[in-house]
mmCIF file of C-alpha atoms in Angstrom:
data_model
loop_
_atom_site.group_PDB
_atom_site.id
_atom_site.type_symbol
_atom_site.label_atom_id
_atom_site.label_comp_id
_atom_site.label_asym_id
_atom_site.label_seq_id
_atom_site.Cartn_x
_atom_site.Cartn_y
_atom_site.Cartn_z
ATOM 1 C CA UNK A 203 107.482 18.772 93.606
ATOM 2 C CA UNK A 204 108.564 21.304 96.203
ATOM 3 C CA UNK A 205 107.001 24.087 94.190
ATOM 4 C CA UNK A 206 103.746 22.141 93.889
ATOM 5 C CA UNK A 207 103.648 21.532 97.657
ATOM 6 C CA UNK A 208 104.312 25.198 98.371
ATOM 7 C CA UNK A 209 101.592 26.244 95.931
ATOM 8 C CA UNK A 210 99.085 23.852 97.533
ATOM 9 C CA UNK A 211 99.980 25.122 101.010
ATOM 10 C CA UNK A 212 99.541 28.705 99.884
ATOM 11 C CA UNK A 213 96.078 27.956 98.427
ATOM 12 C CA UNK A 214 95.105 26.101 101.613
ATOM 13 C CA UNK A 215 96.156 29.089 103.721
ATOM 14 C CA UNK A 216 94.091 31.433 101.571
ATOM 15 C CA UNK A 217 91.082 29.117 101.872
ATOM 16 C CA UNK A 218 91.386 28.901 105.660
ATOM 17 C CA UNK A 219 91.809 32.653 105.929
ATOM 18 C CA UNK A 220 88.687 33.185 103.825
ATOM 19 C CA UNK A 221 86.756 30.793 106.047
ATOM 20 C CA UNK A 222 87.965 32.689 109.085
ATOM 21 C CA UNK A 223 86.792 35.989 107.671
ATOM 22 C CA UNK A 224 83.428 34.482 106.698
ATOM 23 C CA UNK A 225 82.960 32.999 110.159
ATOM 24 C CA UNK A 226 83.869 36.263 111.816
ATOM 25 C CA UNK A 227 81.414 38.121 109.562
ATOM 26 C CA UNK A 228 78.548 35.694 110.133
ATOM 27 C CA UNK A 229 79.161 35.607 113.866
ATOM 28 C CA UNK A 230 78.919 39.354 114.236
ATOM 29 C CA UNK A 231 75.376 40.532 114.883
ATOM 30 C CA UNK A 232 74.021 43.299 112.631
ATOM 31 C CA UNK A 233 73.784 46.716 114.227
ATOM 32 C CA UNK A 234 70.330 47.518 115.587
ATOM 33 C CA UNK A 235 68.266 49.546 113.154
ATOM 34 C CA UNK A 236 67.463 53.004 114.392
ATOM 35 C CA UNK A 237 64.102 54.593 113.728
ATOM 36 C CA UNK A 238 64.206 57.768 111.694
ATOM 37 C CA UNK A 239 62.771 60.872 113.395
ATOM 38 C CA UNK A 240 59.847 60.739 110.938
ATOM 39 C CA UNK A 241 59.310 56.974 111.363
ATOM 40 C CA UNK A 242 56.596 55.433 113.527
ATOM 41 C CA UNK A 243 57.477 52.679 115.973
ATOM 42 C CA UNK A 244 55.316 50.021 114.317
ATOM 43 C CA UNK A 245 56.036 47.312 116.897
ATOM 44 C CA UNK A 246 54.944 49.619 119.719
ATOM 45 C CA UNK A 247 51.852 50.729 117.799
ATOM 46 C CA UNK A 248 50.737 47.146 117.176
ATOM 47 C CA UNK A 249 51.437 46.180 120.781
ATOM 48 C CA UNK A 250 49.169 49.002 121.957
ATOM 49 C CA UNK A 251 46.460 48.326 119.366
ATOM 50 C CA UNK A 252 43.049 47.118 120.533
ATOM 51 C CA UNK A 253 42.173 45.575 117.161
ATOM 52 C CA UNK A 254 41.887 41.818 117.827
ATOM 53 C CA UNK A 255 43.495 40.549 114.589
ATOM 54 C CA UNK A 256 47.293 40.789 114.472
ATOM 55 C CA UNK A 257 49.219 42.018 111.411
ATOM 56 C CA UNK A 258 50.315 38.576 110.133
ATOM 57 C CA UNK A 259 46.829 37.113 110.473
ATOM 58 C CA UNK A 260 45.281 40.176 108.847
ATOM 59 C CA UNK A 261 47.566 39.876 105.821
ATOM 60 C CA UNK A 262 46.681 36.180 105.581
ATOM 61 C CA UNK A 263 42.990 37.102 105.669
ATOM 62 C CA UNK A 264 43.495 39.722 102.934
ATOM 63 C CA UNK A 265 45.127 37.104 100.713
ATOM 64 C CA UNK A 266 42.183 34.765 101.316
ATOM 65 C CA UNK A 267 39.829 37.498 100.125
ATOM 66 C CA UNK A 268 42.022 38.147 97.075
ATOM 67 C CA UNK A 269 42.194 34.454 96.112
ATOM 68 C CA UNK A 270 40.493 33.528 92.790
ATOM 69 C CA UNK A 271 37.695 31.611 94.481
ATOM 70 C CA UNK A 272 36.683 34.732 96.463
ATOM 71 C CA UNK A 273 38.008 37.629 94.340
ATOM 72 C CA UNK A 274 37.016 40.378 96.802
ATOM 73 C CA UNK A 275 33.407 39.264 96.976
ATOM 74 C CA UNK A 276 32.744 38.810 93.271
ATOM 75 C CA UNK A 277 33.095 35.007 93.292
ATOM 76 C CA UNK A 278 31.650 34.156 96.714
ATOM 77 C CA UNK A 279 28.419 36.116 96.403
ATOM 78 C CA UNK A 280 29.769 38.897 98.598
ATOM 79 C CA UNK A 281 30.060 36.668 101.679
ATOM 80 C CA UNK A 282 33.474 38.131 102.598
ATOM 81 C CA UNK A 283 32.066 41.678 102.556
ATOM 82 C CA UNK A 284 30.503 43.296 105.623
ATOM 83 C CA UNK A 285 26.984 44.681 105.345
ATOM 84 C CA UNK A 286 28.365 48.219 105.611
ATOM 85 C CA UNK A 287 31.101 47.568 103.016
ATOM 86 C CA UNK A 288 32.188 50.448 100.785
ATOM 87 C CA UNK A 289 34.333 50.603 97.674
ATOM 88 C CA UNK A 290 36.236 53.887 97.511
ATOM 89 C CA UNK A 291 38.894 54.715 94.893
ATOM 90 C CA UNK A 292 40.439 57.945 93.647
ATOM 91 C CA UNK A 293 37.380 58.911 91.580
ATOM 92 C CA UNK A 294 34.716 56.230 91.993
ATOM 93 C CA UNK A 295 32.846 55.821 95.254
ATOM 94 C CA UNK A 296 32.072 55.437 97.975
ATOM 95 C CA UNK A 297 29.901 52.612 96.589
ATOM 96 C CA UNK A 298 27.867 50.382 98.901
ATOM 97 C CA UNK A 299 28.115 46.606 98.708
ATOM 98 C CA UNK A 300 25.415 45.902 96.119
ATOM 99 C CA UNK A 301 26.471 48.738 93.802
ATOM 100 C CA UNK A 302 30.070 47.539 93.941
ATOM 101 C CA UNK A 303 29.159 43.957 93.048
ATOM 102 C CA UNK A 304 26.842 45.084 90.246
ATOM 103 C CA UNK A 305 29.486 47.408 88.764
ATOM 104 C CA UNK A 306 32.140 44.704 88.581
ATOM 105 C CA UNK A 307 29.619 42.268 87.164
ATOM 106 C CA UNK A 308 28.928 44.712 84.323
ATOM 107 C CA UNK A 309 32.539 44.993 83.141
ATOM 108 C CA UNK A 310 33.532 41.283 83.274
ATOM 109 C CA UNK A 311 37.205 42.167 82.697
ATOM 110 C CA UNK A 312 38.367 38.560 83.029
ATOM 111 C CA UNK A 313 36.310 37.597 79.995
ATOM 112 C CA UNK A 314 38.250 39.982 77.752
ATOM 113 C CA UNK A 315 41.726 40.058 79.328
ATOM 114 C CA UNK A 316 44.349 37.766 80.796
ATOM 115 C CA UNK A 317 45.398 39.867 83.777
ATOM 116 C CA UNK A 318 48.622 39.433 85.738
ATOM 117 C CA UNK A 319 48.338 41.477 88.907
ATOM 118 C CA UNK A 320 52.005 41.337 90.039
ATOM 119 C CA UNK A 321 51.031 42.165 93.629
ATOM 120 C CA UNK A 322 53.720 42.803 96.244
ATOM 121 C CA UNK A 323 54.500 44.604 99.489
ATOM 122 C CA UNK A 324 51.631 43.473 101.733
ATOM 123 C CA UNK A 325 51.718 45.375 105.016
ATOM 124 C CA UNK A 326 49.417 46.475 107.817
ATOM 125 C CA UNK A 327 49.153 50.124 108.753
ATOM 126 C CA UNK A 328 50.356 50.807 112.321
ATOM 127 C CA UNK A 329 48.119 53.896 112.266
ATOM 128 C CA UNK A 330 45.027 51.965 111.110
ATOM 129 C CA UNK A 331 45.726 48.438 112.386
ATOM 130 C CA UNK A 332 42.607 47.076 110.658
ATOM 131 C CA UNK A 333 43.925 48.100 107.217
ATOM 132 C CA UNK A 334 46.123 46.091 104.819
ATOM 133 C CA UNK A 335 48.039 47.878 102.075
ATOM 134 C CA UNK A 336 49.740 46.365 99.017
ATOM 135 C CA UNK A 337 50.994 47.381 95.568
ATOM 136 C CA UNK A 338 50.629 45.943 92.102
ATOM 137 C CA UNK A 339 52.130 46.449 88.637
ATOM 138 C CA UNK A 340 49.377 44.880 86.531
ATOM 139 C CA UNK A 341 49.805 43.747 82.942
ATOM 140 C CA UNK A 342 46.839 42.669 80.803
ATOM 141 C CA UNK A 343 46.680 40.849 77.471
ATOM 142 C CA UNK A 344 43.487 41.298 75.478
ATOM 143 C CA UNK A 345 41.946 37.993 74.371
ATOM 144 C CA UNK A 346 38.356 38.864 73.433
ATOM 145 C CA UNK A 347 36.343 41.923 72.331
ATOM 146 C CA UNK A 348 35.770 44.592 74.956
ATOM 147 C CA UNK A 349 33.091 47.261 74.521
ATOM 148 C CA UNK A 350 33.672 47.619 70.788
ATOM 149 C CA UNK A 351 37.435 47.079 70.822
ATOM 150 C CA UNK A 352 38.855 43.974 69.147
ATOM 151 C CA UNK A 353 42.088 42.162 70.126
ATOM 152 C CA UNK A 354 43.392 42.613 66.582
ATOM 153 C CA UNK A 355 43.316 46.382 67.121
ATOM 154 C CA UNK A 356 45.381 46.245 70.319
ATOM 155 C CA UNK A 357 48.956 45.292 69.480
ATOM 156 C CA UNK A 358 50.607 45.702 72.872
ATOM 157 C CA UNK A 359 49.807 44.429 76.334
ATOM 158 C CA UNK A 360 48.248 46.961 78.664
ATOM 159 C CA UNK A 361 50.842 48.025 81.230
ATOM 160 C CA UNK A 362 49.231 49.770 84.177
ATOM 161 C CA UNK A 363 50.870 52.305 86.479
ATOM 162 C CA UNK A 364 51.769 51.017 89.927
ATOM 163 C CA UNK A 365 48.750 51.121 92.188
ATOM 164 C CA UNK A 366 48.445 51.002 95.961
ATOM 165 C CA UNK A 367 45.459 49.051 97.298
ATOM 166 C CA UNK A 368 43.878 49.033 100.715
ATOM 167 C CA UNK A 369 41.457 46.687 102.432
ATOM 168 C CA UNK A 370 39.842 47.370 105.816
ATOM 169 C CA UNK A 371 38.445 44.663 108.099
ATOM 170 C CA UNK A 372 36.155 44.511 111.093
ATOM 171 C CA UNK A 373 36.922 42.430 114.181
ATOM 172 C CA UNK A 374 35.258 39.392 112.568
ATOM 173 C CA UNK A 375 37.509 39.512 109.493
ATOM 174 C CA UNK A 376 34.843 40.873 107.150
ATOM 175 C CA UNK A 377 35.913 43.482 104.590
ATOM 176 C CA UNK A 378 34.514 46.930 105.365
ATOM 177 C CA UNK A 379 36.330 48.920 102.682
ATOM 178 C CA UNK A 380 38.337 48.285 99.522
ATOM 179 C CA UNK A 381 39.969 50.783 97.189
ATOM 180 C CA UNK A 382 43.071 51.777 95.249
ATOM 181 C CA UNK A 383 44.991 54.736 93.848
ATOM 182 C CA UNK A 384 47.657 55.053 91.160
ATOM 183 C CA UNK A 385 51.018 56.235 92.478
ATOM 184 C CA UNK A 386 53.012 56.947 89.291
ATOM 185 C CA UNK A 387 50.993 58.304 86.369
ATOM 186 C CA UNK A 388 54.048 58.400 84.086
ATOM 187 C CA UNK A 389 54.497 54.616 84.115
ATOM 188 C CA UNK A 390 52.844 52.244 81.648
ATOM 189 C CA UNK A 391 50.659 52.825 78.592
ATOM 190 C CA UNK A 392 47.192 53.424 80.050
ATOM 191 C CA UNK A 393 47.586 57.169 80.417
ATOM 192 C CA UNK A 394 48.311 56.929 84.124
ATOM 193 C CA UNK A 395 44.862 55.438 84.707
ATOM 194 C CA UNK A 396 44.198 52.407 86.874
ATOM 195 C CA UNK A 397 41.200 50.179 87.401
ATOM 196 C CA UNK A 398 38.506 49.896 84.739
ATOM 197 C CA UNK A 399 39.360 53.353 83.360
ATOM 198 C CA UNK A 400 42.805 52.046 82.394
ATOM 199 C CA UNK A 401 41.312 49.173 80.411
ATOM 200 C CA UNK A 402 38.992 51.455 78.441
ATOM 201 C CA UNK A 403 41.746 53.969 77.679
ATOM 202 C CA UNK A 404 44.303 51.269 76.905
ATOM 203 C CA UNK A 405 42.171 49.703 74.154
ATOM 204 C CA UNK A 406 41.352 53.069 72.620
ATOM 205 C CA UNK A 407 37.833 53.394 74.037
ATOM 206 C CA UNK A 408 38.151 56.003 76.816
ATOM 207 C CA UNK A 409 34.976 56.809 78.702
ATOM 208 C CA UNK A 410 33.527 60.239 77.823
ATOM 209 C CA UNK A 411 34.342 62.261 80.945
ATOM 210 C CA UNK A 412 37.541 63.911 82.221
ATOM 211 C CA UNK A 413 38.062 61.590 85.201
ATOM 212 C CA UNK A 414 38.410 58.610 82.825
ATOM 213 C CA UNK A 415 41.105 60.243 80.733
ATOM 214 C CA UNK A 416 44.775 61.078 81.403
ATOM 215 C CA UNK A 417 45.380 63.941 83.793
ATOM 216 C CA UNK A 418 45.290 67.379 82.205
ATOM 217 C CA UNK A 419 45.955 70.549 84.212
ATOM 218 C CA UNK A 420 43.058 72.971 84.424
ATOM 219 C CA UNK A 421 43.153 76.289 82.570
ATOM 220 C CA UNK A 422 43.704 78.191 85.824
ATOM 221 C CA UNK A 423 46.570 75.952 86.836
ATOM 222 C CA UNK A 424 48.209 76.282 83.404
ATOM 223 C CA UNK A 425 47.912 80.082 83.625
ATOM 224 C CA UNK A 426 49.458 80.029 87.099
ATOM 225 C CA UNK A 427 52.384 78.004 85.772
ATOM 226 C CA UNK A 428 52.753 80.375 82.802
ATOM 227 C CA UNK A 429 52.832 83.448 85.032
ATOM 228 C CA UNK A 430 55.352 81.723 87.275
ATOM 229 C CA UNK A 431 57.637 81.037 84.312
ATOM 230 C CA UNK A 432 57.381 84.679 83.178
ATOM 231 C CA UNK A 433 58.300 85.873 86.648
ATOM 232 C CA UNK A 434 61.276 83.510 86.717
ATOM 233 C CA UNK A 435 62.527 84.798 83.370
ATOM 234 C CA UNK A 436 62.114 88.407 84.539
ATOM 235 C CA UNK A 437 64.161 87.658 87.681
ATOM 236 C CA UNK A 438 67.011 86.218 85.618
ATOM 237 C CA UNK A 439 67.140 89.261 83.332
ATOM 238 C CA UNK A 440 67.339 91.645 86.301
ATOM 239 C CA UNK A 441 70.321 89.824 87.827
#
């Protein structure tokens, strides 16, 4: 009995000590985060900004525009887009409003694919306080024929490289620019291509021009790399 009481007391002491350490840890305030020399003071930049829509409200507006019932102007008849709207991506654009809407209407990607966008990281640029950035890691499953490709010919889901998107707004909350760029061409199985180009390449129907195919260094760049490797080998031999 004495041993049992001593054991219970010992466990109780350990429990109380653990609670004490936890309380002390939770009570201590975290050290203030210091800005890196290369880092912008975002809070100061937003405080000095003259753009009338704050960062939180701008992100909320961007998500409204991205919602299925709006879909960046393709489902609301372009009502969310400003008259001077432009679409501008890495290769395509700038496209004015009508050309952008017509181009997306031609592809009808949702009819042929179940697309999971996997969007994350919404933020407002402190340098361009009217611009929202976000990332995605899209995955698409083919469900219907697409420009001559059949779902039975595509065994795997299309896994796109991570892409960074941007959306600019005017003071009334209308979209003035939308675009995106891939940020890791080695990821996924669409040849490092994003957007519509990635869908065509991923199903084995790449469009017939270099910009719609995986990156390939030019002849001049390959020669420059070759000469650089020769020079490096020559330096090692002379040492």
